[in-house]
Amino acid sequence: MSRIVCKFGGSSVADAGQFKKIKNIVSSDAKRKVVVVSAPGKRNPKETKLTDLLYSTYDLASKHLDFSQPWNLIRNRYLEICSDLGIEPKVAEDLDILEKQLRDDVESITTDYLVSRGEYLSARVMSVYLGAEFVDTFPIITFDEKYRILPSSYETIAKALSDENKLYVLPGFYGSNTRGELKTFSRGGSDITGAILANAIDAETYENWTDVSGMLMADPRIVENPLPIEYVSYREIRELAYSGASVLHDESIAPCRAKKIPINIRNTNRPEDAGTIIGPTPESTKLPITGVAGRKGFSMIYIEKSMMNKEVGFGRRVLAVLESEGLSYELCPSAIDSMSIVVDTKKLEAVEHVVMEDITQQMHPDRIKIFKGISLIATVGHGMTNKIGVAAKLFTALAENQVNVRIIDQGSSQINIITGVDEDDMNKAIKAIYDAFTK
């Protein structure tokens, strides 16, 4: 039987009421056999995330300070969920053991281990509530120092989840390094866990349940009532995620893409909504663009030198300066006698003086200047490919809305056009582009 992997984010496990919604969702489809959960999220805007409470607890405990305040909030949260669900897993016992260890032997606990207990305990509670088998992701998910999953992990996972008729619950967010130590992924890493499991068991679908009904064509804080995205390709989602438009951790795409497993973004609070499907490149599209998104916080290093194009290795040597300071670049548009390098402003500021001095000494430019306050806007869509007039429509919309374009970059794949504008114009630009292609 083909199985569905379901990952439920922090908002989906925030309290007992959300646990009950998950039970209804899982029981409504017999194929939903593998459930991955995050740590309980915030129940209201004023509340602190449980993961952050765990970080605070470790910080205090490692300094041998009183950690009772954050710890009691953590403890009460789990016990309240259990009480409201009418179940009695050994959560209180696990918490007591952890507390004693923090007080008496904190050096034996790593930050990653303590923080991972948010997902671990959430999964233990969920497994009891669903009557499912609990399987710990440590150590069945193993990765190297660059967080690349070892191929052997997929075989280990497949064996651990081999019974297709059984319901499994696993914690997200962590696994094991090659030294056998528990290590967490970056924040939002439960998305990655679900994708790895989906790949390992050749899942039919990977459902990612959150608090939104899929993706929208634009940020609703910028565009009023933007259209939903019904389908987006793996390639498109990478482009949009680059500009911060994704509700999914970008590293969770690769494991599913490798086996062409569709990812379905769903809403735990509105399970009747179809959500957004992320899958292979579609044969046809309804609109020229799939979405538009923007991100602030960039600077452009502008370098001008006569006969630059005749100077072999000029660009390589400029980029080598950035590399020596640990600075990566976003875009690198160039002309015959000039080149521009777009970089993250915060990262640049830490090494700005050294970068400018080294480029000046090594490259002897006629002019070098840094322009700050730039936003990058990605307009993405397979419908743009080989279609005459798309770029004209985009730049006409920006011109009509008095937006000055500082940077233009279109990939050879033709599924994206990136424009750089002043940060103050970003929202206006996104709205202009969205309106031009949807109205």
PDB file of C-alpha atoms in Angstrom, residues 55-232:
ATOM      1  CA  TYR A  55      17.253  27.268  24.824  1.00  0.00           C
ATOM      2  CA  SER A  56      16.729  29.638  27.788  1.00  0.00           C
ATOM      3  CA  THR A  57      16.664  26.732  30.214  1.00  0.00           C
ATOM      4  CA  TYR A  58      19.959  25.379  28.924  1.00  0.00           C
ATOM      5  CA  ASP A  59      21.590  28.799  28.991  1.00  0.00           C
ATOM      6  CA  LEU A  60      20.654  29.284  32.659  1.00  0.00           C
ATOM      7  CA  ALA A  61      21.442  25.719  33.715  1.00  0.00           C
ATOM      8  CA  SER A  62      24.866  25.749  32.020  1.00  0.00           C
ATOM      9  CA  LYS A  63      25.720  28.858  34.075  1.00  0.00           C
ATOM     10  CA  HIS A  64      24.404  27.136  37.222  1.00  0.00           C
ATOM     11  CA  LEU A  65      21.639  29.727  37.546  1.00  0.00           C
ATOM     12  CA  ASP A  66      18.024  29.138  38.524  1.00  0.00           C
ATOM     13  CA  PHE A  67      16.114  27.874  35.470  1.00  0.00           C
ATOM     14  CA  SER A  68      12.810  27.241  37.255  1.00  0.00           C
ATOM     15  CA  GLN A  69      10.813  29.870  35.387  1.00  0.00           C
ATOM     16  CA  PRO A  70      11.278  28.613  31.798  1.00  0.00           C
ATOM     17  CA  TRP A  71      11.377  25.001  32.927  1.00  0.00           C
ATOM     18  CA  ASN A  72       8.034  25.218  34.738  1.00  0.00           C
ATOM     19  CA  LEU A  73       6.442  26.733  31.630  1.00  0.00           C
ATOM     20  CA  ILE A  74       7.727  23.784  29.605  1.00  0.00           C
ATOM     21  CA  ARG A  75       6.620  21.214  32.148  1.00  0.00           C
ATOM     22  CA  ASN A  76       3.153  22.696  32.618  1.00  0.00           C
ATOM     23  CA  ARG A  77       2.630  22.887  28.867  1.00  0.00           C
ATOM     24  CA  TYR A  78       3.109  19.154  28.325  1.00  0.00           C
ATOM     25  CA  LEU A  79       1.202  18.127  31.413  1.00  0.00           C
ATOM     26  CA  GLU A  80      -1.707  20.376  30.418  1.00  0.00           C
ATOM     27  CA  ILE A  81      -1.881  18.797  26.961  1.00  0.00           C
ATOM     28  CA  CYS A  82      -1.859  15.299  28.468  1.00  0.00           C
ATOM     29  CA  SER A  83      -4.493  16.191  31.028  1.00  0.00           C
ATOM     30  CA  ASP A  84      -6.794  17.747  28.433  1.00  0.00           C
ATOM     31  CA  LEU A  85      -6.424  14.689  26.195  1.00  0.00           C
ATOM     32  CA  GLY A  86      -7.085  12.334  29.091  1.00  0.00           C
ATOM     33  CA  ILE A  87      -3.891  10.347  28.596  1.00  0.00           C
ATOM     34  CA  GLU A  88      -1.016   9.434  30.897  1.00  0.00           C
ATOM     35  CA  PRO A  89       2.230   8.928  28.983  1.00  0.00           C
ATOM     36  CA  LYS A  90       5.475   8.965  30.978  1.00  0.00           C
ATOM     37  CA  VAL A  91       6.087  12.625  30.206  1.00  0.00           C
ATOM     38  CA  ALA A  92       6.224  13.709  33.841  1.00  0.00           C
ATOM     39  CA  GLU A  93       8.812  11.019  34.545  1.00  0.00           C
ATOM     40  CA  ASP A  94      10.921  12.064  31.533  1.00  0.00           C
ATOM     41  CA  LEU A  95      10.748  15.704  32.630  1.00  0.00           C
ATOM     42  CA  ASP A  96      11.784  14.828  36.191  1.00  0.00           C
ATOM     43  CA  ILE A  97      14.831  12.922  34.911  1.00  0.00           C
ATOM     44  CA  LEU A  98      15.808  15.825  32.662  1.00  0.00           C
ATOM     45  CA  GLU A  99      15.420  18.367  35.457  1.00  0.00           C
ATOM     46  CA  LYS A 100      17.598  16.349  37.811  1.00  0.00           C
ATOM     47  CA  GLN A 101      20.253  16.022  35.129  1.00  0.00           C
ATOM     48  CA  LEU A 102      20.192  19.753  34.487  1.00  0.00           C
ATOM     49  CA  ARG A 103      20.672  20.484  38.183  1.00  0.00           C
ATOM     50  CA  ASP A 104      23.208  17.790  39.056  1.00  0.00           C
ATOM     51  CA  ASP A 105      25.143  17.067  35.861  1.00  0.00           C
ATOM     52  CA  VAL A 106      24.401  19.703  33.215  1.00  0.00           C
ATOM     53  CA  GLU A 107      27.797  19.079  31.561  1.00  0.00           C
ATOM     54  CA  SER A 108      26.508  15.692  30.380  1.00  0.00           C
ATOM     55  CA  ILE A 109      23.773  17.375  28.321  1.00  0.00           C
ATOM     56  CA  THR A 110      24.365  19.238  25.083  1.00  0.00           C
ATOM     57  CA  THR A 111      22.287  22.175  23.875  1.00  0.00           C
ATOM     58  CA  ASP A 112      21.090  20.116  20.897  1.00  0.00           C
ATOM     59  CA  TYR A 113      19.968  17.268  23.142  1.00  0.00           C
ATOM     60  CA  LEU A 114      17.905  19.449  25.469  1.00  0.00           C
ATOM     61  CA  VAL A 115      16.311  21.450  22.639  1.00  0.00           C
ATOM     62  CA  SER A 116      15.444  18.228  20.778  1.00  0.00           C
ATOM     63  CA  ARG A 117      13.322  17.140  23.742  1.00  0.00           C
ATOM     64  CA  GLY A 118      10.636  19.548  22.533  1.00  0.00           C
ATOM     65  CA  GLU A 119       9.971  17.347  19.505  1.00  0.00           C
ATOM     66  CA  TYR A 120      10.760  14.128  21.361  1.00  0.00           C
ATOM     67  CA  LEU A 121       8.155  14.676  24.081  1.00  0.00           C
ATOM     68  CA  SER A 122       5.623  15.983  21.566  1.00  0.00           C
ATOM     69  CA  ALA A 123       5.992  12.753  19.576  1.00  0.00           C
ATOM     70  CA  ARG A 124       5.736  10.600  22.705  1.00  0.00           C
ATOM     71  CA  VAL A 125       2.463  12.264  23.648  1.00  0.00           C
ATOM     72  CA  MET A 126       1.143  12.026  20.078  1.00  0.00           C
ATOM     73  CA  SER A 127       2.009   8.322  19.772  1.00  0.00           C
ATOM     74  CA  VAL A 128       0.047   7.508  22.933  1.00  0.00           C
ATOM     75  CA  TYR A 129      -2.901   9.643  21.834  1.00  0.00           C
ATOM     76  CA  LEU A 130      -3.056   8.085  18.351  1.00  0.00           C
ATOM     77  CA  GLY A 131      -2.313   4.573  19.552  1.00  0.00           C
ATOM     78  CA  ALA A 132       0.701   4.533  17.270  1.00  0.00           C
ATOM     79  CA  GLU A 133       4.222   3.159  17.516  1.00  0.00           C
ATOM     80  CA  PHE A 134       6.841   5.719  18.575  1.00  0.00           C
ATOM     81  CA  VAL A 135      10.080   5.632  16.599  1.00  0.00           C
ATOM     82  CA  ASP A 136      12.915   7.988  17.539  1.00  0.00           C
ATOM     83  CA  THR A 137      14.679   9.733  14.660  1.00  0.00           C
ATOM     84  CA  PHE A 138      17.926   9.410  16.619  1.00  0.00           C
ATOM     85  CA  PRO A 139      19.873   7.536  15.390  1.00  0.00           C
ATOM     86  CA  ILE A 140      18.031   6.313  12.272  1.00  0.00           C
ATOM     87  CA  ILE A 141      18.650   9.646  10.493  1.00  0.00           C
ATOM     88  CA  THR A 142      22.414  10.123  10.201  1.00  0.00           C
ATOM     89  CA  PHE A 143      24.173  13.001   8.461  1.00  0.00           C
ATOM     90  CA  ASP A 144      27.722  14.269   7.999  1.00  0.00           C
ATOM     91  CA  GLU A 145      29.272  17.543   9.177  1.00  0.00           C
ATOM     92  CA  LYS A 146      27.643  19.387   6.260  1.00  0.00           C
ATOM     93  CA  TYR A 147      24.218  17.942   7.146  1.00  0.00           C
ATOM     94  CA  ARG A 148      24.173  15.665   4.092  1.00  0.00           C
ATOM     95  CA  ILE A 149      22.152  12.537   4.779  1.00  0.00           C
ATOM     96  CA  LEU A 150      24.147   9.320   4.599  1.00  0.00           C
ATOM     97  CA  PRO A 151      22.708   6.947   1.954  1.00  0.00           C
ATOM     98  CA  SER A 152      22.619   4.164   4.549  1.00  0.00           C
ATOM     99  CA  SER A 153      20.091   6.199   6.543  1.00  0.00           C
ATOM    100  CA  TYR A 154      17.405   5.633   3.952  1.00  0.00           C
ATOM    101  CA  GLU A 155      17.776   1.863   4.311  1.00  0.00           C
ATOM    102  CA  THR A 156      17.733   2.123   8.110  1.00  0.00           C
ATOM    103  CA  ILE A 157      14.569   4.252   8.031  1.00  0.00           C
ATOM    104  CA  ALA A 158      12.837   1.899   5.586  1.00  0.00           C
ATOM    105  CA  LYS A 159      13.481  -1.044   7.933  1.00  0.00           C
ATOM    106  CA  ALA A 160      12.297   0.894  11.006  1.00  0.00           C
ATOM    107  CA  LEU A 161       9.046   1.830   9.226  1.00  0.00           C
ATOM    108  CA  SER A 162       8.648  -1.415   7.282  1.00  0.00           C
ATOM    109  CA  ASP A 163       5.125  -2.398   8.390  1.00  0.00           C
ATOM    110  CA  GLU A 164       2.807  -0.668   5.907  1.00  0.00           C
ATOM    111  CA  ASN A 165      -0.243  -1.397   8.057  1.00  0.00           C
ATOM    112  CA  LYS A 166       1.172   0.203  11.185  1.00  0.00           C
ATOM    113  CA  LEU A 167       0.851   3.842  12.233  1.00  0.00           C
ATOM    114  CA  TYR A 168       4.159   5.446  13.245  1.00  0.00           C
ATOM    115  CA  VAL A 169       4.905   8.719  15.032  1.00  0.00           C
ATOM    116  CA  LEU A 170       8.363  10.300  14.934  1.00  0.00           C
ATOM    117  CA  PRO A 171       9.888  13.530  16.263  1.00  0.00           C
ATOM    118  CA  GLY A 172      11.244  16.001  13.725  1.00  0.00           C
ATOM    119  CA  PHE A 173      14.153  18.434  13.864  1.00  0.00           C
ATOM    120  CA  TYR A 174      17.056  16.137  14.815  1.00  0.00           C
ATOM    121  CA  GLY A 175      19.140  13.101  14.013  1.00  0.00           C
ATOM    122  CA  SER A 176      22.653  11.791  14.539  1.00  0.00           C
ATOM    123  CA  ASN A 177      26.043  12.870  13.226  1.00  0.00           C
ATOM    124  CA  THR A 178      28.666  10.346  12.127  1.00  0.00           C
ATOM    125  CA  ARG A 179      30.123  10.302  15.667  1.00  0.00           C
ATOM    126  CA  GLY A 180      26.834   9.095  17.087  1.00  0.00           C
ATOM    127  CA  GLU A 181      25.991  12.434  18.715  1.00  0.00           C
ATOM    128  CA  LEU A 182      22.494  13.883  18.627  1.00  0.00           C
ATOM    129  CA  LYS A 183      22.370  16.990  16.443  1.00  0.00           C
ATOM    130  CA  THR A 184      19.492  19.269  15.494  1.00  0.00           C
ATOM    131  CA  PHE A 185      18.730  20.734  12.079  1.00  0.00           C
ATOM    132  CA  SER A 186      18.248  24.475  11.613  1.00  0.00           C
ATOM    133  CA  ARG A 187      14.975  25.985  12.882  1.00  0.00           C
ATOM    134  CA  GLY A 188      12.032  24.629  10.925  1.00  0.00           C
ATOM    135  CA  GLY A 189      13.997  21.424  10.429  1.00  0.00           C
ATOM    136  CA  SER A 190      11.029  19.140  11.060  1.00  0.00           C
ATOM    137  CA  ASP A 191      10.133  19.823   7.423  1.00  0.00           C
ATOM    138  CA  ILE A 192      13.426  18.172   6.482  1.00  0.00           C
ATOM    139  CA  THR A 193      12.704  15.158   8.673  1.00  0.00           C
ATOM    140  CA  GLY A 194       9.367  14.553   6.966  1.00  0.00           C
ATOM    141  CA  ALA A 195      10.938  14.803   3.503  1.00  0.00           C
ATOM    142  CA  ILE A 196      13.689  12.319   4.400  1.00  0.00           C
ATOM    143  CA  LEU A 197      11.139   9.821   5.686  1.00  0.00           C
ATOM    144  CA  ALA A 198       8.999  10.262   2.570  1.00  0.00           C
ATOM    145  CA  ASN A 199      12.011   9.479   0.383  1.00  0.00           C
ATOM    146  CA  ALA A 200      13.004   6.460   2.483  1.00  0.00           C
ATOM    147  CA  ILE A 201       9.608   4.728   2.285  1.00  0.00           C
ATOM    148  CA  ASP A 202       8.821   5.848  -1.293  1.00  0.00           C
ATOM    149  CA  ALA A 203       5.766   7.717  -0.047  1.00  0.00           C
ATOM    150  CA  GLU A 204       2.890   8.528  -2.345  1.00  0.00           C
ATOM    151  CA  THR A 205       2.722  12.080  -0.958  1.00  0.00           C
ATOM    152  CA  TYR A 206       4.428  14.190   1.674  1.00  0.00           C
ATOM    153  CA  GLU A 207       1.803  16.313   3.446  1.00  0.00           C
ATOM    154  CA  ASN A 208       3.117  19.308   5.342  1.00  0.00           C
ATOM    155  CA  TRP A 209       0.406  20.526   7.722  1.00  0.00           C
ATOM    156  CA  THR A 210       0.671  24.065   9.032  1.00  0.00           C
ATOM    157  CA  ASP A 211      -1.593  27.039   9.821  1.00  0.00           C
ATOM    158  CA  VAL A 212      -2.038  28.319   6.251  1.00  0.00           C
ATOM    159  CA  SER A 213      -3.887  26.783   3.298  1.00  0.00           C
ATOM    160  CA  GLY A 214      -0.871  26.546   1.043  1.00  0.00           C
ATOM    161  CA  MET A 215       1.064  29.287  -0.694  1.00  0.00           C
ATOM    162  CA  LEU A 216      -0.139  32.574  -2.158  1.00  0.00           C
ATOM    163  CA  MET A 217       1.087  34.334  -5.291  1.00  0.00           C
ATOM    164  CA  ALA A 218       2.274  37.274  -3.199  1.00  0.00           C
ATOM    165  CA  ASP A 219       2.672  38.324   0.421  1.00  0.00           C
ATOM    166  CA  PRO A 220      -0.834  39.202   1.744  1.00  0.00           C
ATOM    167  CA  ARG A 221       0.760  41.974   3.825  1.00  0.00           C
ATOM    168  CA  ILE A 222       1.671  43.647   0.540  1.00  0.00           C
ATOM    169  CA  VAL A 223      -1.056  42.534  -1.876  1.00  0.00           C
ATOM    170  CA  GLU A 224      -4.671  42.423  -0.727  1.00  0.00           C
ATOM    171  CA  ASN A 225      -6.224  38.951  -1.130  1.00  0.00           C
ATOM    172  CA  PRO A 226      -3.570  37.453  -3.437  1.00  0.00           C
ATOM    173  CA  LEU A 227      -4.553  34.391  -5.456  1.00  0.00           C
ATOM    174  CA  PRO A 228      -3.595  30.989  -4.037  1.00  0.00           C
ATOM    175  CA  ILE A 229      -0.960  28.874  -5.756  1.00  0.00           C
ATOM    176  CA  GLU A 230      -2.544  25.530  -6.616  1.00  0.00           C
ATOM    177  CA  TYR A 231       0.582  23.970  -8.118  1.00  0.00           C
ATOM    178  CA  VAL A 232       4.247  24.996  -8.062  1.00  0.00           C
TER     179      VAL A 232
END
